């Protein structure tokens, strides 16, 4: 059996613009260089996102090699599942296309439709089976107060979606700013027997918006994860090892 | 060209009269007008040089569209005798707005969406028959190893001339055992707290039941809104309450729950609906007099029948869930 190193994703959910600490666009770029994609969901309710926030959301996703979606809070559940899935497909296609270019000098988009269908079916199966680690980075600044109930149920819902897959998954939640004055709080699913949704439900949003530092925390946690795995089985690798 | 992921809203719109030529097939299509926009793409009515009409779906996700095409072909091959889904004409790319866009060309279904169609009293009476057709189609897919996973009124059209129920949008069709790819909350088993979001037979049957409920006793918008921030446990209680309206169907429900002791594939549900249809065709059902609230003398109207059918499906899917989660 081959090792299945899996996919690592950062998913940022915010309703505003960062205002303290490192530039989040820069962090997303660093994460991408280390093999993680960053996607962003901007919440539009009550218009606190603004033009600047929208632009930042788009820039973070672009630098992070992921997807950006701007939605109302009531569309959050569906959007989270969709973004997670599409980001995985993006990553997988990226890998498959790199291989195809080497083998046949074409990416799957240049292939005739019949052949493309075979590639698509393969990616569909991989999307369901590959191991997935997601760091959910949640804006818990003051403006999020009215949206936290929607966020809580969306996270519960995301877990329904993730646990329905055949592949293993792990969910890490980074909330910012931290409840006790730190820039961020970080919890792992395995630390929370009661479910992450209820943990999120217990948060009292307040304070400013250190998006950059929160993304940094997510990135180093995901990297730590990888190093641990590498130590555990004496190997490290990326998706390519598995896909091909 | 790199792999793109974009929203349907990111696709530039196509003006009437635009001619699109298939990159691989070299066939040309003239854009007539936009039919609908969904999560995965925009669907246009197009014509070829013989003025024959087609539905052309433009997507920003080549991969998803290719899988959808694959599923449409599967459906066509397993239900040729029923003729209840569009035929694939081509999977291709067309060039517009400075880029190649993946398109799926299918036969055009001239019809009305199920919820629209059900608005007249006459059509409402046909509901049990519609339900039978619906379960028949789903059973075919189930037998082939797929679940439809996106049962909702907008995805079923009643064809104008044949009055046949037609299934469109195969973008959600999932291999049984994999996670559901796309869902719509009011029809999603996991959202309502009745089970997982894995693609299986009961996932579809649950959605059929919610569809019946939606068509016959619509859930008020403000209730859905309130439930969106409620725990799935509360949502479950809400549906159970909606389903337990007093009426003669309670006795049937009871009978069913005694009959359904084993795993219940969709074929059994189909048989049950058929038996039920036979019983309502042979005048008044024998169990009608058992109605505790509704008077035995009052003739059943279509809503009673429809609701009954809904309850049949609901009960069987509930039993199914119990069996599955054991
Ligand atoms: N073959 C078809 N014939 C007629 N109308 C169609 C056909 N396919 C799709 N449509 C129309 O286009 C709309 C959107 O298509 P759909 O496949 O459901 O897109 P999405 O996957 O994005 O939801 C449908 O609701 C329907 O009205
Ligand atoms: Mg649709």
Short mmCIF file of C-alpha atoms in Angstrom, two decimals, chain B residues 11-302:
data_model
loop_
_atom_site.label_atom_id
_atom_site.label_comp_id
_atom_site.label_asym_id
_atom_site.label_seq_id
_atom_site.Cartn_x
_atom_site.Cartn_y
_atom_site.Cartn_z
CA UNK B 11 -19.61 33.29 -16.79
CA UNK B 12 -20.08 36.15 -19.24
CA UNK B 13 -23.64 36.18 -20.54
CA UNK B 14 -24.40 35.23 -24.13
CA UNK B 15 -26.47 37.51 -26.34
CA UNK B 16 -29.23 36.21 -28.61
CA UNK B 17 -27.89 35.42 -32.05
CA UNK B 18 -24.36 34.54 -30.90
CA UNK B 19 -23.07 31.55 -32.83
CA UNK B 20 -21.01 29.06 -30.84
CA UNK B 21 -18.92 26.45 -32.62
CA UNK B 22 -17.76 23.26 -30.93
CA UNK B 23 -13.99 23.05 -30.70
CA UNK B 24 -14.03 19.29 -31.22
CA UNK B 25 -17.36 18.55 -32.90
CA UNK B 26 -17.20 21.66 -35.17
CA UNK B 27 -20.97 21.90 -34.90
CA UNK B 28 -22.49 25.36 -34.69
CA UNK B 29 -25.27 26.48 -32.37
CA UNK B 30 -27.15 29.74 -32.32
CA UNK B 31 -28.01 31.19 -28.90
CA UNK B 32 -31.73 31.90 -28.49
CA UNK B 33 -32.06 32.81 -24.82
CA UNK B 34 -31.05 32.00 -21.26
CA UNK B 35 -33.20 29.28 -19.64
CA UNK B 36 -31.78 29.17 -16.16
CA UNK B 37 -28.77 29.69 -13.95
CA UNK B 38 -27.82 27.18 -11.28
CA UNK B 39 -24.88 26.67 -8.97
CA UNK B 40 -22.79 25.02 -11.67
CA UNK B 41 -23.58 26.84 -14.82
CA UNK B 42 -25.87 28.73 -17.11
CA UNK B 43 -28.27 26.89 -19.40
CA UNK B 44 -29.19 28.40 -22.78
CA UNK B 45 -31.73 27.42 -25.37
CA UNK B 46 -29.81 27.06 -28.65
CA UNK B 47 -30.70 25.94 -32.18
CA UNK B 48 -28.72 24.22 -34.92
CA UNK B 49 -28.85 25.05 -38.64
CA UNK B 50 -32.03 22.98 -39.00
CA UNK B 51 -33.68 25.03 -36.25
CA UNK B 52 -33.70 22.02 -33.93
CA UNK B 53 -33.64 23.08 -30.28
CA UNK B 54 -31.08 22.05 -27.64
CA UNK B 55 -30.23 22.98 -24.08
CA UNK B 56 -26.60 24.08 -23.77
CA UNK B 57 -25.04 24.23 -20.33
CA UNK B 58 -21.97 26.43 -19.98
CA UNK B 59 -19.89 25.81 -16.91
CA UNK B 60 -16.70 27.17 -15.47
CA UNK B 61 -15.83 23.74 -14.13
CA UNK B 62 -14.77 21.45 -16.93
CA UNK B 63 -14.31 18.53 -14.59
CA UNK B 64 -17.72 18.74 -12.94
CA UNK B 65 -19.38 19.11 -16.33
CA UNK B 66 -17.55 16.05 -17.68
CA UNK B 67 -18.78 13.97 -14.75
CA UNK B 68 -22.31 15.30 -15.22
CA UNK B 69 -22.17 14.27 -18.87
CA UNK B 70 -21.00 10.83 -17.85
CA UNK B 71 -23.96 10.45 -15.45
CA UNK B 72 -26.46 11.64 -18.07
CA UNK B 73 -25.16 8.96 -20.42
CA UNK B 74 -25.46 6.34 -17.70
CA UNK B 75 -29.06 7.37 -17.03
CA UNK B 76 -29.90 7.24 -20.73
CA UNK B 77 -28.47 3.75 -21.01
CA UNK B 78 -30.36 2.38 -18.02
CA UNK B 79 -33.71 4.01 -18.75
CA UNK B 80 -34.06 4.03 -22.52
CA UNK B 81 -37.52 2.50 -22.20
CA UNK B 82 -38.70 5.25 -19.84
CA UNK B 83 -37.19 8.18 -21.75
CA UNK B 84 -37.11 10.42 -18.70
CA UNK B 85 -33.87 12.37 -19.03
CA UNK B 86 -32.25 14.59 -21.67
CA UNK B 87 -29.97 12.86 -24.18
CA UNK B 88 -26.37 13.97 -24.43
CA UNK B 89 -25.63 15.56 -27.78
CA UNK B 90 -22.04 16.61 -27.11
CA UNK B 91 -19.48 17.49 -24.49
CA UNK B 92 -17.32 20.17 -26.03
CA UNK B 93 -15.66 23.56 -25.65
CA UNK B 94 -16.85 26.76 -27.26
CA UNK B 95 -14.94 30.00 -27.64
CA UNK B 96 -16.38 33.31 -26.45
CA UNK B 97 -15.32 36.28 -24.33
CA UNK B 98 -11.67 35.49 -25.12
CA UNK B 99 -11.62 31.99 -23.67
CA UNK B 100 -12.69 28.41 -24.23
CA UNK B 101 -15.63 27.40 -22.06
CA UNK B 102 -16.69 23.80 -21.48
CA UNK B 103 -20.25 23.10 -22.60
CA UNK B 104 -22.67 20.21 -22.41
CA UNK B 105 -25.23 20.08 -25.21
CA UNK B 106 -28.40 18.09 -24.48
CA UNK B 107 -31.84 17.60 -25.94
CA UNK B 108 -34.15 20.39 -24.88
CA UNK B 109 -36.98 19.48 -22.55
CA UNK B 110 -39.97 21.71 -23.11
CA UNK B 111 -41.66 21.54 -19.75
CA UNK B 112 -42.68 23.08 -16.45
CA UNK B 113 -40.94 22.59 -13.12
CA UNK B 114 -42.80 20.30 -10.74
CA UNK B 115 -43.75 22.96 -8.17
CA UNK B 116 -45.10 25.23 -10.89
CA UNK B 117 -47.06 22.38 -12.41
CA UNK B 118 -48.60 21.34 -9.09
CA UNK B 119 -50.29 24.68 -8.66
CA UNK B 120 -53.54 23.63 -10.33
CA UNK B 121 -56.00 21.42 -8.52
CA UNK B 122 -56.28 19.06 -11.44
CA UNK B 123 -52.56 18.42 -11.50
CA UNK B 124 -52.38 18.12 -7.75
CA UNK B 125 -54.60 15.08 -8.03
CA UNK B 126 -51.95 13.43 -10.17
CA UNK B 127 -49.44 13.70 -7.38
CA UNK B 128 -49.32 10.03 -6.36
CA UNK B 129 -48.69 9.09 -9.99
CA UNK B 130 -45.91 11.65 -10.21
CA UNK B 131 -44.43 10.21 -7.08
CA UNK B 132 -44.48 6.77 -8.61
CA UNK B 133 -42.66 7.99 -11.71
CA UNK B 134 -40.14 9.77 -9.54
CA UNK B 135 -39.38 6.71 -7.45
CA UNK B 136 -39.20 4.57 -10.61
CA UNK B 137 -36.46 6.80 -12.03
CA UNK B 138 -34.57 6.89 -8.79
CA UNK B 139 -34.75 3.11 -8.51
CA UNK B 140 -33.07 2.78 -11.90
CA UNK B 141 -30.21 4.98 -10.76
CA UNK B 142 -29.96 3.13 -7.46
CA UNK B 143 -29.76 -0.21 -9.24
CA UNK B 144 -26.88 1.17 -11.31
CA UNK B 145 -25.00 2.16 -8.14
CA UNK B 146 -25.78 5.88 -8.05
CA UNK B 147 -27.86 8.16 -5.89
CA UNK B 148 -29.42 11.28 -7.40
CA UNK B 149 -28.83 13.40 -4.29
CA UNK B 150 -30.46 16.59 -5.53
CA UNK B 151 -34.16 15.82 -5.39
CA UNK B 152 -36.01 19.14 -5.45
CA UNK B 153 -38.91 20.49 -7.51
CA UNK B 154 -36.72 22.61 -9.82
CA UNK B 155 -34.88 19.51 -11.03
CA UNK B 156 -37.99 17.76 -12.34
CA UNK B 157 -39.88 19.02 -15.35
CA UNK B 158 -43.25 17.84 -16.59
CA UNK B 159 -42.85 17.63 -20.35
CA UNK B 160 -45.58 19.66 -22.09
CA UNK B 161 -46.80 17.21 -24.72
CA UNK B 162 -46.15 13.81 -23.16
CA UNK B 163 -46.87 15.11 -19.60
CA UNK B 164 -44.04 12.84 -18.55
CA UNK B 165 -41.90 13.61 -15.52
CA UNK B 166 -38.34 14.31 -16.66
CA UNK B 167 -35.23 14.45 -14.55
CA UNK B 168 -32.74 17.20 -15.35
CA UNK B 169 -29.49 18.35 -13.72
CA UNK B 170 -27.28 15.31 -13.25
CA UNK B 171 -24.56 17.39 -11.61
CA UNK B 172 -25.33 15.97 -8.19
CA UNK B 173 -25.51 12.28 -9.13
CA UNK B 174 -23.05 10.50 -6.86
CA UNK B 175 -21.60 7.00 -6.60
CA UNK B 176 -23.38 5.29 -3.71
CA UNK B 177 -21.06 5.30 -0.71
CA UNK B 178 -19.36 8.60 -1.51
CA UNK B 179 -20.24 11.90 0.14
CA UNK B 180 -23.09 13.90 -1.39
CA UNK B 181 -21.57 16.52 -3.68
CA UNK B 182 -24.29 19.14 -3.68
CA UNK B 183 -27.22 19.61 -1.42
CA UNK B 184 -30.12 21.95 -0.87
CA UNK B 185 -30.89 22.35 2.81
CA UNK B 186 -34.69 21.86 2.76
CA UNK B 187 -34.18 18.44 1.12
CA UNK B 188 -30.99 17.34 2.86
CA UNK B 189 -31.16 14.44 5.30
CA UNK B 190 -28.19 15.58 7.37
CA UNK B 191 -29.48 19.13 7.69
CA UNK B 192 -32.79 17.85 9.04
CA UNK B 193 -31.01 15.62 11.53
CA UNK B 194 -32.21 12.32 10.05
CA UNK B 195 -28.89 10.78 9.11
CA UNK B 196 -25.63 11.23 7.30
CA UNK B 197 -24.73 13.09 4.13
CA UNK B 198 -23.53 9.94 2.43
CA UNK B 199 -25.02 9.18 -0.97
CA UNK B 200 -27.31 6.19 -0.52
CA UNK B 201 -30.82 5.04 -1.40
CA UNK B 202 -32.37 6.49 1.72
CA UNK B 203 -30.77 9.85 1.18
CA UNK B 204 -32.85 10.13 -1.99
CA UNK B 205 -36.01 8.73 -0.41
CA UNK B 206 -35.78 11.19 2.42
CA UNK B 207 -35.52 13.99 -0.13
CA UNK B 208 -38.56 12.62 -2.00
CA UNK B 209 -40.46 12.78 1.21
CA UNK B 210 -39.36 16.36 1.84
CA UNK B 211 -40.34 17.16 -1.71
CA UNK B 212 -43.81 15.77 -1.05
CA UNK B 213 -44.04 17.77 2.12
CA UNK B 214 -42.81 20.87 0.36
CA UNK B 215 -45.40 20.52 -2.38
CA UNK B 216 -48.34 19.61 -0.19
CA UNK B 217 -47.71 21.49 3.04
CA UNK B 218 -45.03 24.06 2.24
CA UNK B 219 -42.77 24.94 5.13
CA UNK B 220 -43.10 28.69 5.76
CA UNK B 221 -39.99 30.69 4.82
CA UNK B 222 -39.71 32.21 8.28
CA UNK B 223 -39.65 28.72 9.83
CA UNK B 224 -36.81 27.69 7.52
CA UNK B 225 -34.97 30.85 8.41
CA UNK B 226 -35.36 30.22 12.12
CA UNK B 227 -34.31 26.59 11.74
CA UNK B 228 -31.14 27.62 9.88
CA UNK B 229 -29.54 28.62 13.17
CA UNK B 230 -31.13 25.80 15.18
CA UNK B 231 -29.59 22.45 16.11
CA UNK B 232 -30.43 19.58 13.70
CA UNK B 233 -32.24 17.96 16.65
CA UNK B 234 -34.77 20.81 16.60
CA UNK B 235 -35.13 20.61 12.85
CA UNK B 236 -35.89 16.93 13.15
CA UNK B 237 -38.58 17.57 15.72
CA UNK B 238 -40.10 20.19 13.44
CA UNK B 239 -40.41 17.79 10.48
CA UNK B 240 -41.76 14.99 12.61
CA UNK B 241 -44.41 17.37 13.84
CA UNK B 242 -45.26 18.52 10.31
CA UNK B 243 -45.66 14.91 9.28
CA UNK B 244 -47.91 13.85 12.11
CA UNK B 245 -51.00 15.79 11.12
CA UNK B 246 -53.98 13.80 12.32
CA UNK B 247 -55.79 11.92 9.59
CA UNK B 248 -56.57 8.49 8.21
CA UNK B 249 -53.00 8.02 7.02
CA UNK B 250 -51.92 7.38 10.61
CA UNK B 251 -53.36 3.90 10.48
CA UNK B 252 -51.49 3.19 7.27
CA UNK B 253 -48.33 4.53 8.80
CA UNK B 254 -48.81 2.14 11.64
CA UNK B 255 -49.38 -0.75 9.27
CA UNK B 256 -46.30 0.17 7.32
CA UNK B 257 -44.06 0.33 10.30
CA UNK B 258 -45.17 -3.20 11.13
CA UNK B 259 -44.54 -4.37 7.57
CA UNK B 260 -41.20 -2.66 7.20
CA UNK B 261 -38.99 -4.56 9.51
CA UNK B 262 -36.09 -5.17 7.18
CA UNK B 263 -33.86 -2.95 5.08
CA UNK B 264 -36.01 -1.21 2.55
CA UNK B 265 -34.52 -0.59 -0.87
CA UNK B 266 -36.31 1.83 -3.14
CA UNK B 267 -37.93 -1.00 -5.06
CA UNK B 268 -39.98 -1.87 -2.00
CA UNK B 269 -41.09 1.72 -1.72
CA UNK B 270 -42.04 1.62 -5.36
CA UNK B 271 -44.12 -1.52 -4.84
CA UNK B 272 -45.80 0.11 -1.89
CA UNK B 273 -46.71 3.21 -3.82
CA UNK B 274 -48.03 1.06 -6.64
CA UNK B 275 -50.15 -0.97 -4.26
CA UNK B 276 -51.39 2.23 -2.78
CA UNK B 277 -52.28 3.64 -6.19
CA UNK B 278 -54.26 0.48 -6.96
CA UNK B 279 -56.11 0.82 -3.72
CA UNK B 280 -57.16 4.41 -4.35
CA UNK B 281 -58.22 3.53 -7.88
CA UNK B 282 -60.56 0.87 -6.52
CA UNK B 283 -62.80 3.49 -4.90
CA UNK B 284 -62.46 4.39 -1.26
CA UNK B 285 -59.57 2.76 0.55
CA UNK B 286 -60.66 0.24 3.12
CA UNK B 287 -58.70 1.94 5.84
CA UNK B 288 -60.31 5.33 5.27
CA UNK B 289 -62.99 4.75 7.87
CA UNK B 290 -60.37 4.35 10.53
CA UNK B 291 -59.64 8.06 10.38
CA UNK B 292 -59.82 9.36 13.89
CA UNK B 293 -60.18 13.04 13.12
CA UNK B 294 -61.49 13.25 9.61
CA UNK B 295 -65.00 11.97 9.17
CA UNK B 296 -65.41 8.67 7.39
CA UNK B 297 -68.18 10.13 5.28
CA UNK B 298 -66.06 12.92 3.86
CA UNK B 299 -64.53 11.86 0.56
CA UNK B 300 -60.81 12.10 0.46
CA UNK B 301 -59.43 14.89 -1.60
CA UNK B 302 -56.18 14.90 -3.51
#
